[in-house]
XYZ file of C-alpha atoms in Angstrom:
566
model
C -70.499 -60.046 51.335
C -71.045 -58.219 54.722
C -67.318 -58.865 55.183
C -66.345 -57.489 52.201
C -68.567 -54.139 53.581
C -67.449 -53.742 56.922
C -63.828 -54.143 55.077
C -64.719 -51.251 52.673
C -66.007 -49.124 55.391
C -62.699 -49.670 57.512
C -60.679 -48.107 54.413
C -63.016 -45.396 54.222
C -62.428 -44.916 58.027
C -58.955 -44.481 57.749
C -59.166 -42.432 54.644
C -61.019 -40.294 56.322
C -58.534 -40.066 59.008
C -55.525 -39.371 56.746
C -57.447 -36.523 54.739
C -58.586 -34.827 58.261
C -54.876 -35.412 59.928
C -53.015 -32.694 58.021
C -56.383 -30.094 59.094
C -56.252 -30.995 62.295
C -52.702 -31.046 62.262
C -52.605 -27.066 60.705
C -55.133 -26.251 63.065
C -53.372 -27.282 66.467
C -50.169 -25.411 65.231
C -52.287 -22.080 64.981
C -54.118 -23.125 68.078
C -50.866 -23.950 70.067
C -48.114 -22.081 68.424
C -49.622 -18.719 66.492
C -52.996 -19.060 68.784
C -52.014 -15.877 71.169
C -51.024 -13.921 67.558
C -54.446 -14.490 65.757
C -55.956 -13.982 69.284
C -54.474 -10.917 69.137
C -55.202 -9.757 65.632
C -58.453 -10.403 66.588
C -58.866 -8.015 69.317
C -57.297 -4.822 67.558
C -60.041 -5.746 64.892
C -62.896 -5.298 67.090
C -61.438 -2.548 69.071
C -60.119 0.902 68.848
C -56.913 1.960 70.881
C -54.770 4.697 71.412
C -51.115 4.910 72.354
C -50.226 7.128 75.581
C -46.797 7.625 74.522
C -45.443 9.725 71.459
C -42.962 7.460 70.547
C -42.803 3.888 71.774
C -39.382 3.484 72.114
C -36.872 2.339 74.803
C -34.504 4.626 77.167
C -31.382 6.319 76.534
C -29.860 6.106 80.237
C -27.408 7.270 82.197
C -24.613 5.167 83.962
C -26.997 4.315 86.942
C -29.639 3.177 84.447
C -32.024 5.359 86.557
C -32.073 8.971 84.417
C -33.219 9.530 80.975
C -30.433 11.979 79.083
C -33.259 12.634 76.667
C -35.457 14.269 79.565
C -38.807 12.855 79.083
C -41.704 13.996 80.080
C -45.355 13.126 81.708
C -47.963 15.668 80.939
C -51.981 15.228 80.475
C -53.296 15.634 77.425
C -57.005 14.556 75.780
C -57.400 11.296 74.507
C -60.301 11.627 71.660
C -61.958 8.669 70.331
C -63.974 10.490 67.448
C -65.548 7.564 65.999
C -67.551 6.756 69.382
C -68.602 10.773 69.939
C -72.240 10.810 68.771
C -72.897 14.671 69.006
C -69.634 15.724 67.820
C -70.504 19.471 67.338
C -71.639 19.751 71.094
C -68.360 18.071 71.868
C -66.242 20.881 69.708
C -68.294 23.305 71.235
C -67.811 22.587 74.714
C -64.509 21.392 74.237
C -63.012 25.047 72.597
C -64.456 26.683 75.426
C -62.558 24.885 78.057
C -59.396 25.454 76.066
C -59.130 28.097 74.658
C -58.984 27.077 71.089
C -61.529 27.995 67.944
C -63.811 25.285 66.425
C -61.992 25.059 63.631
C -58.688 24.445 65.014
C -60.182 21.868 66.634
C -62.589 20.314 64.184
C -60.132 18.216 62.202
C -59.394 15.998 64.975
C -62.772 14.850 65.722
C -62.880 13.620 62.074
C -60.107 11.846 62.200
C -58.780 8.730 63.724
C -58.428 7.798 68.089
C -55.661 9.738 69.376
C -54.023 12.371 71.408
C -54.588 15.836 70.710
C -51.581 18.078 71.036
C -53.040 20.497 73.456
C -51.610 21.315 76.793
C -53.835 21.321 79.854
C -53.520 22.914 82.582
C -55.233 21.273 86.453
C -58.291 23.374 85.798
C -58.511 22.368 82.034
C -58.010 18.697 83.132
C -60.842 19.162 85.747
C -63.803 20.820 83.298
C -62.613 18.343 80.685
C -62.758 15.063 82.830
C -66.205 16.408 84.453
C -68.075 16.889 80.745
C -68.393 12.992 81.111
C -68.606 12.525 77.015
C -67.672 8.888 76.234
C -64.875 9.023 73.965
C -63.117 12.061 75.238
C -61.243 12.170 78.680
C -57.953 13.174 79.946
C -54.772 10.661 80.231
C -50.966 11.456 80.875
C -49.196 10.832 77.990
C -45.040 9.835 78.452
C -43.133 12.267 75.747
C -40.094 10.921 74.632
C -38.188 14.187 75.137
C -38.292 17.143 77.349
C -37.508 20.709 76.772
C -33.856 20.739 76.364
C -32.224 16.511 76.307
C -28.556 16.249 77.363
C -26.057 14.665 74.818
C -27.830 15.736 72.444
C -25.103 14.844 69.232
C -24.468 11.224 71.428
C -28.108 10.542 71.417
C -28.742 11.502 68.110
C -32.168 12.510 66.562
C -35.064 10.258 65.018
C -37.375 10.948 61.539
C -39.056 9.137 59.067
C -37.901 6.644 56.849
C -37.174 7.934 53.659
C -36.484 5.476 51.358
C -37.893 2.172 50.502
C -34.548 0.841 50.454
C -33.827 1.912 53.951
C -37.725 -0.222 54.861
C -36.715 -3.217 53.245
C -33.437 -3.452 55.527
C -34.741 -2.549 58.589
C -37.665 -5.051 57.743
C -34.966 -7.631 57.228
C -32.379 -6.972 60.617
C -34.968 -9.420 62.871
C -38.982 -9.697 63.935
C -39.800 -6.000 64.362
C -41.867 -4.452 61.921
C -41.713 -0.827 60.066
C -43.843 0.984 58.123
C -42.782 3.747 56.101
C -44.079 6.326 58.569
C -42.153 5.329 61.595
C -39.475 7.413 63.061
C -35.922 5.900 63.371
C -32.906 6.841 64.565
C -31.049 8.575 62.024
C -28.020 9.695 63.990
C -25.670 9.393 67.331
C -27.212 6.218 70.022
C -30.513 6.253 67.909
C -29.220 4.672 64.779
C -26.522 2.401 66.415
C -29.063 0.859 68.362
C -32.380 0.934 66.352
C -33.397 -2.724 66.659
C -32.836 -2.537 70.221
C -34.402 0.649 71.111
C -37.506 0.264 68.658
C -40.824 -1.441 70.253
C -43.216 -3.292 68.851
C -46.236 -1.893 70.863
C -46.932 0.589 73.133
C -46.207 -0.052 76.853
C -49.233 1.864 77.960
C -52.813 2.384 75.892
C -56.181 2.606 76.302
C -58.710 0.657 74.731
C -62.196 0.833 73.465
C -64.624 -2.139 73.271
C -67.164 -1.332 70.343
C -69.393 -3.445 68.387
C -69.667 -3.183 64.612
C -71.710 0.048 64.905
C -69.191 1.986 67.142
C -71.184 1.475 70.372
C -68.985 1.195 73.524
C -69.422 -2.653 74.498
C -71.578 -2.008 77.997
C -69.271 -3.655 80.956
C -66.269 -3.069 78.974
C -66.044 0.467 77.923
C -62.693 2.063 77.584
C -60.339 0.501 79.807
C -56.607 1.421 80.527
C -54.073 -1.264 79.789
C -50.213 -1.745 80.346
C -48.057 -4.050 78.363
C -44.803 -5.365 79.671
C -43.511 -7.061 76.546
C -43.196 -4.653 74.116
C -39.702 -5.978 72.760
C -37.944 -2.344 73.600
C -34.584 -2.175 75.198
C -32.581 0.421 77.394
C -29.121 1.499 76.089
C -27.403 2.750 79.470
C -24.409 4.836 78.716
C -21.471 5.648 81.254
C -22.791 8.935 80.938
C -23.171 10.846 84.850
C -26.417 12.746 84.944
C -24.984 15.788 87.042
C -21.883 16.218 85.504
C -23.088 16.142 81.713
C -25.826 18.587 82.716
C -23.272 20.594 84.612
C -21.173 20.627 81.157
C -23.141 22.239 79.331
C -24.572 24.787 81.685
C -21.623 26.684 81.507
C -20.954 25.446 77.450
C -23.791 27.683 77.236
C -22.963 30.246 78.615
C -19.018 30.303 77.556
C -18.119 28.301 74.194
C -20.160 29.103 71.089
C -18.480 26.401 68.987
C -16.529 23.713 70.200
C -16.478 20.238 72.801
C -15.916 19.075 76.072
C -15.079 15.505 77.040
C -15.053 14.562 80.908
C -13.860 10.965 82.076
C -13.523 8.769 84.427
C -9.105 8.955 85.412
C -9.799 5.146 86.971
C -12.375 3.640 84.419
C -11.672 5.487 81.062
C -15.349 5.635 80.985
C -16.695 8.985 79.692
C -18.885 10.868 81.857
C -19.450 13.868 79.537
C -19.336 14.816 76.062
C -20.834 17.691 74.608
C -20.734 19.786 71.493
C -21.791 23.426 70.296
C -23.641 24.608 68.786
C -26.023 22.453 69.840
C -29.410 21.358 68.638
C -32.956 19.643 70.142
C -33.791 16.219 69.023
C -37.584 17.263 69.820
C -37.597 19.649 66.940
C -33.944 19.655 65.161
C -36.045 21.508 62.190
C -36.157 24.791 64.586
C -32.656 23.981 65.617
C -30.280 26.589 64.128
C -31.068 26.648 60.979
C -28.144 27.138 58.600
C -25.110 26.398 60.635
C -23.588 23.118 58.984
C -22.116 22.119 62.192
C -25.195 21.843 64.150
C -25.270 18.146 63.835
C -21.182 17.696 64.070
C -20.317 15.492 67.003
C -16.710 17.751 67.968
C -16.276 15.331 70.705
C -15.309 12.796 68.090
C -13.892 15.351 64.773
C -10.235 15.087 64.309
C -8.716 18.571 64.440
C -4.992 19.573 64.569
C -4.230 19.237 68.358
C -1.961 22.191 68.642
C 0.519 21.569 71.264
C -1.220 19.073 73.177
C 0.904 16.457 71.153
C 4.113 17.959 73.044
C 3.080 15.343 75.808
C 3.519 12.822 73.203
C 6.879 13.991 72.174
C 7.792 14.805 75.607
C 6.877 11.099 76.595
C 8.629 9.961 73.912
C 11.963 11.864 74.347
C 11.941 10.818 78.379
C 10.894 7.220 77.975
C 14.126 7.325 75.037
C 16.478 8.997 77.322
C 16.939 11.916 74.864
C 16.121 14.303 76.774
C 16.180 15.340 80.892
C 14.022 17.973 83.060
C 17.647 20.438 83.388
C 18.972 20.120 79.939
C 18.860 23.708 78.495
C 17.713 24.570 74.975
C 17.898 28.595 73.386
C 14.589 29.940 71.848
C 14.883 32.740 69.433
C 11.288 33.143 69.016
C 10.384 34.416 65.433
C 14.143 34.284 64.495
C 14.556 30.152 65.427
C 15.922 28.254 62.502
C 13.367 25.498 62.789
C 10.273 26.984 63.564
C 9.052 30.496 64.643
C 7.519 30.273 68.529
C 4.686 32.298 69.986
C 6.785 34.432 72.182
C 8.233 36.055 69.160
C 10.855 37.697 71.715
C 11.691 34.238 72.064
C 12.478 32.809 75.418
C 16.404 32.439 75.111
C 18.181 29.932 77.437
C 15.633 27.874 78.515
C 15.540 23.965 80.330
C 13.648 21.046 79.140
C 11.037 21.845 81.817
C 10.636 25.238 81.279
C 9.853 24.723 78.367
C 7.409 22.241 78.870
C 5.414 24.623 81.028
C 6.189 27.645 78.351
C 5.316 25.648 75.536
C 8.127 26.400 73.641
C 7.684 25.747 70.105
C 11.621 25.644 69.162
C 12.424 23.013 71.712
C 9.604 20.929 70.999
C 10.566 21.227 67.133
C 14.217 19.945 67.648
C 13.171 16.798 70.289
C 10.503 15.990 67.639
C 14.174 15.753 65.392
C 16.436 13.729 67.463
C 12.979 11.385 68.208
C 13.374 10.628 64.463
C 9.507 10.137 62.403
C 9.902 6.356 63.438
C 9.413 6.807 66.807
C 7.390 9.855 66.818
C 4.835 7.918 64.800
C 5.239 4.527 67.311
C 4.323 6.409 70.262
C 1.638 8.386 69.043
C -0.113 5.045 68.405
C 0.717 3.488 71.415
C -1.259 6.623 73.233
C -4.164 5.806 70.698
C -3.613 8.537 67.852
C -4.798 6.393 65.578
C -7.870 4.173 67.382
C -10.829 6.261 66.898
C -12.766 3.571 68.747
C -15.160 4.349 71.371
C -16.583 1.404 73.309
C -20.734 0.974 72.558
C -20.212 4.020 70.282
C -19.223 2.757 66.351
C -18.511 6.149 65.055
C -17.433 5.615 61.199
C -13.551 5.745 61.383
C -12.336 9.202 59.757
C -9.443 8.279 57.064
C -7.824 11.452 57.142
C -6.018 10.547 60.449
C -2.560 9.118 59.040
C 0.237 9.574 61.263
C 2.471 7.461 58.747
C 2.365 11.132 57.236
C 4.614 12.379 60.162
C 7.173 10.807 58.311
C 6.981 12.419 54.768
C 9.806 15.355 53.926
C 9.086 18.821 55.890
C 6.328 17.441 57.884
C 8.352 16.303 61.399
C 8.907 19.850 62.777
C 5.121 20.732 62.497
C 4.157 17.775 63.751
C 6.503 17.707 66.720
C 4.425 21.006 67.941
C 0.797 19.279 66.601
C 0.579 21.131 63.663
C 0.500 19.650 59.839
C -0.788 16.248 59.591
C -1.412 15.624 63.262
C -4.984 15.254 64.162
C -6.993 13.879 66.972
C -9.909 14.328 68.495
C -10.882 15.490 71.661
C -11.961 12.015 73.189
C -8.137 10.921 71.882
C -6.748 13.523 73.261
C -8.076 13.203 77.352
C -7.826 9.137 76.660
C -3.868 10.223 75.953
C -4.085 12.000 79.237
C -5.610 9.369 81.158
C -2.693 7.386 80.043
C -0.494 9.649 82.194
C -2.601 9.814 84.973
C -2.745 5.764 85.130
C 0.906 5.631 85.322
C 1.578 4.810 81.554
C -1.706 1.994 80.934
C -3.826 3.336 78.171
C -7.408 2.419 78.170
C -10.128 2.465 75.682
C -12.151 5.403 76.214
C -16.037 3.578 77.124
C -19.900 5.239 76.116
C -22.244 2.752 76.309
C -22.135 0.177 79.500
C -24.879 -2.149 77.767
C -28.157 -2.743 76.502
C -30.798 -4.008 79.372
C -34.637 -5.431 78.578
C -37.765 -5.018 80.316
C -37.239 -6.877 82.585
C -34.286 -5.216 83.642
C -31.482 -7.431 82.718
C -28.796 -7.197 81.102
C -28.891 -8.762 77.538
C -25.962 -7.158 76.668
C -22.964 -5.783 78.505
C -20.001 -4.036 77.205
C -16.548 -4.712 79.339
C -14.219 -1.922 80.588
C -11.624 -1.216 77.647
C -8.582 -3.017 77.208
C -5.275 -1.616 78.600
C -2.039 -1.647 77.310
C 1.696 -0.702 78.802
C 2.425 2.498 76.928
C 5.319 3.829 79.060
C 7.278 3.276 81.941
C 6.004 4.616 85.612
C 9.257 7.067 85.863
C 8.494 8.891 83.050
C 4.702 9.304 84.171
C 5.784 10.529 87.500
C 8.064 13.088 85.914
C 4.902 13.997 83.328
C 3.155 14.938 86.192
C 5.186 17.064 87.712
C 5.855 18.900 84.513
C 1.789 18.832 83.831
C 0.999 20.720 87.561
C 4.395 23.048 85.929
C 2.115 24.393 83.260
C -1.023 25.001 85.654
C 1.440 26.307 88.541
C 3.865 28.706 86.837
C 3.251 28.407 82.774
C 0.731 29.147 80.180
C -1.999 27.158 82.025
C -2.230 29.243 84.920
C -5.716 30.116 84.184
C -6.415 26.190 84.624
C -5.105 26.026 88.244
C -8.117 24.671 90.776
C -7.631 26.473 94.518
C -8.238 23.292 97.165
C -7.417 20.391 94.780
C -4.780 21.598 92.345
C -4.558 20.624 88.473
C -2.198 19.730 85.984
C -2.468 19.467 82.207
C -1.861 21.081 78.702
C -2.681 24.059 76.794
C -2.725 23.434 72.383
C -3.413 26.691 70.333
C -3.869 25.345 66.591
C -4.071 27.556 63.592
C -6.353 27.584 61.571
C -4.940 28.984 58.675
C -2.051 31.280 58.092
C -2.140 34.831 59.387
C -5.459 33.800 61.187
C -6.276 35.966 64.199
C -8.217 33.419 65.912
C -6.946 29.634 66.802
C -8.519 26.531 68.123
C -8.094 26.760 71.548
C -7.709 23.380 73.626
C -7.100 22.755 77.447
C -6.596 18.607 78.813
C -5.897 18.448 82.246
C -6.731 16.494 85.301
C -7.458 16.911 89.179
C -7.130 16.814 91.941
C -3.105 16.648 91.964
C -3.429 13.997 94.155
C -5.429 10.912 93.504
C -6.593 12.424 89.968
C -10.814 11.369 89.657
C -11.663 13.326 86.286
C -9.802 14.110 82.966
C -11.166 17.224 81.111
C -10.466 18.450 77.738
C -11.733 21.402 76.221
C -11.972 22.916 72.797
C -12.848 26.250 72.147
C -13.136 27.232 68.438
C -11.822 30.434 66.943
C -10.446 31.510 70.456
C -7.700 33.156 71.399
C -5.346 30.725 72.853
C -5.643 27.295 75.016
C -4.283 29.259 78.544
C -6.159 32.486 77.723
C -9.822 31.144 76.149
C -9.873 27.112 77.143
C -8.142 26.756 80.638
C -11.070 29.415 82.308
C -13.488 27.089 80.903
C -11.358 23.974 82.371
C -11.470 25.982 85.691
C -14.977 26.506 85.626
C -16.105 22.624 84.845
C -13.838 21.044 86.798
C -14.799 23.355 90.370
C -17.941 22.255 89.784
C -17.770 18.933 89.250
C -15.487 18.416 92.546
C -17.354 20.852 94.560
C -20.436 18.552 94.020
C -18.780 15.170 94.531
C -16.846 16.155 98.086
């Protein structure tokens, strides 16, 4: 019998042991595997805490990784825990006479939830407020995002709420970050490409309050100030230079209204600059010109009729074919010409190949862009890139209105021999086409974004130089050249010409529709002469012509970025 017992109470033992396993077994996984979440969880329960940043959020960088093109900022500001604040109307009271501001502008926040109030202070302020000695109120510097006036703005982009619960539920589902439906997210330029990267999960600096269940500051513990170093943000460093995209559009500013300016690197094809006008603040783009529909337009990266900036192409084309030499002489008849009218409506009469290069002659142009044939007009234009609107780090939606099979249909050759009709490119095609020259006939994928780095500073991911291709042969670059520093020396460019380091490049005067006054004025060049180091195209809308409007501006950039840099 008593075997029979201690039998029963074995099963029981082990019965016992298989109900308990699988409890023991959940609660080791949350001890071990979620232990640090619930731990977590647990703490923002019992305590209150307040972000000292306005948007946690990772850097936008330049190409040393070291300067922020959005500007941010460090600046004190009050950090109000009105749940702790016992005599809250002493508090107001005090508080509005330090600063300046009524009761009941002030009020509302002390009602409310912890956080910062959007006052500025200034070293006095900070002083009175930080010697009051109210628990629950003090003075911490708060990192802003952006600063007064960000660089890049239209590459950067600009944040704002999710609008739709659509737009939640796939943001939700891209990895393990978390949104609600009132967090800000990049909505254009480097802000939406690289949400997930550039989105944290907490804030990297906070201060917290130990309560107890009646709002009392836990004595020993208090508010303390705490850092976090995992917050799951990431930098996006561009190939953007500091100095020279700040230099940009300084004198953008001051001299185009409406237009773009792409600077790059003549070794790299990395660009150092790109900047648009009008131009708007990602701080407040509701205050930023309100009304103009091209305030958010990214030029540097808008097709528009290139004007006769595509001559290089045909020129290119017709040496690199044989077709044409430097001394072979052509007749302009200006308004009269069979083919096409030209701007010097005298018309240049006998003229060479060269000449005409640095004249712009629209008549020559118009019968090389003939003997080329549509064919090879077209085959060349792509190999210079005419139709990759690819930037590297940078997936701007591919426009569809950029065709250059349409060189080919009936009556469209001659205009598009001078980079009129169905030619279009934009501006970071057009210096990319240049830099092609300049590297002695290797085109190379323009570049924007270097990589993405994490907290720890590593790269996590790194985006190559662009790949190169043979376009043409190093003969008919060398002669290029020379005909380039022809337009800067002695033709329409003149105004483009850089005293101590020389230039070459290209003047384009597009219409913009017929009997128009006003054209869209473009200058690409390069310098120095020798040893080019930056390609710069400008484009200058409703101006007067590329030598007379967008080679000054040329001028102006490119003095000042060598003037720095030697």
């Amino acid at each position: 019998m008593r075997y029979f017992q201690q039998k029963r109470l074995v099963k029981t033992f082990y019965l016992i042991i298989l109900l308990f396993l699988p409890l023991v077994t959940h609660l080791g996984f949350i001890q071990l595997i979620h232990g640090d979440t619930y731990k977590q969880k647990a703490l923002e329960q019992r305590t209150l805490k307040v972000a000292l940043e306005d948007i946690p959020r990772g850097r936008i960088l330049d190409r040393q990784g070291m300067q922020s093109l959005t500007m941010g900022k460090k600046e004190p500001r009050i950090v109000l825990y009105p749940q702790i604040i016992r005599n809250k109307e002493e508090a107001i009271h005090k508080l509005s006479r330090i600063i300046g501001r009524s009761s009941e502008e002030i009020t509302p926040f002390f009602n409310g939830n912890s956080r910062f109030l959007p006052f500025s202070l200034n070293n006095r302020e900070v002083k009175e407020i930080s010697e009051l000695n109210i628990p629950g109120m003090m003075v911490e510097d708060i990192n802003f995002r952006y600063g007064e006036m960000p660089l890049a703005a239209h590459v950067i982009g600009h944040l704002g709420r999710i609008s739709e619960m659509g737009t939640l539920e796939r943001l939700n589902g891209l990895g393990t970050k978390k949104y609600t439906i009132s967090d800000l997210v990049g909505k254009t330029g480097l802000e939406y490409f690289y949400e997930t990267q550039l989105k944290a999960g907490e804030p990297a600096n906070f201060t917290r309050a130990y309560v107890d269940v009646y709002r009392n500051l836990i004595s020993g513990l208090g508010i303390q100030k705490e850092n976090n170093n995992d917050t799951g943000r990431q930098d996006v460093i561009t190939t953007l230079d500091f100095d020279i995209q700040k230099t940009v559009e300084k004198i953008m500013d001051k001299r185009v209204q409406r237009g773009a300016v792409v600077v790059m690197d003549a070794r790299t094809g990395d660009l150092l600059a790109l900047a648009s006008r009008p131009n708007f603040n990602p701080a407040n783009i509701v205050l930023s010109l309100p009304g103009e529909q091209d305030t958010f337009l990214d030029h540097c990266t808008t097709l528009y009729q290139p004007g006769s900036i595509f001559k290089v192409v045909v020129a290119a084309a017709a040496l690199e074919e044989g077709i044409v030499k430097p001394t072979d002489t052509f007749v302009c008849l200006g308004e009269k010409d069979h083919l096409i009218s030209c701007w010097q409506k005298s018309g240049h009469g006998p003229i060479t190949f060269e000449e005409a290069f640095a004249e712009s002659c629209n008549p020559v142009f118009a019968e090389l862009g003939i003997k080329l044939g549509a064919a090879k007009l077209i085959r060349y234009a792509r190999a210079f890139g005419f139709e990759s609107q690819d930037i590297i780090g940078y997936p701007v939606p591919k426009d569809r209105r950029q065709q250059l099979d349409l060189i080919g249909q009936p009556y469209n050759l001659v205009n598009s021999s001078i980079g009129q009709g169905p030619v279009l490119a934009t501006p970071v095609q057009l210096t990319a086409m240049l830099n092609t020259i300049v590297n002695n006939g290797v085109y190379i994928q323009p570049r924007l974004v270097k990589g993405i780095k994490n907290e720890k500073g590593v790269y996590s991911y790194h985006f190559s130089l662009g790949d190169s291709r043979k376009v043409i042969s190093f003969e008919t670059c060398r002669e290029l050249k020379r005909l380039l520093k022809l337009v800067t020396l002695q033709g329409v460019g003149k105004e483009a010409w850089i005293e101590g380091f020389g230039s070459a490049g290209k003047t384009g005067s597009a219409e913009l529709a017929q009997g128009a006054e006003k054209v869209n004025a473009w200058f690409t060049g390069y310098a120095p002469n020798d040893n080019p180091q930056y390609i710069v195209t400008v484009l200058v809308k409703e101006g007067i012509s590329g030598g007379t409007t967008a080679a000054p501006v040329f001028r102006e950039i490119m003095e000042s970025i060598l003037s720095s840099s030697h």
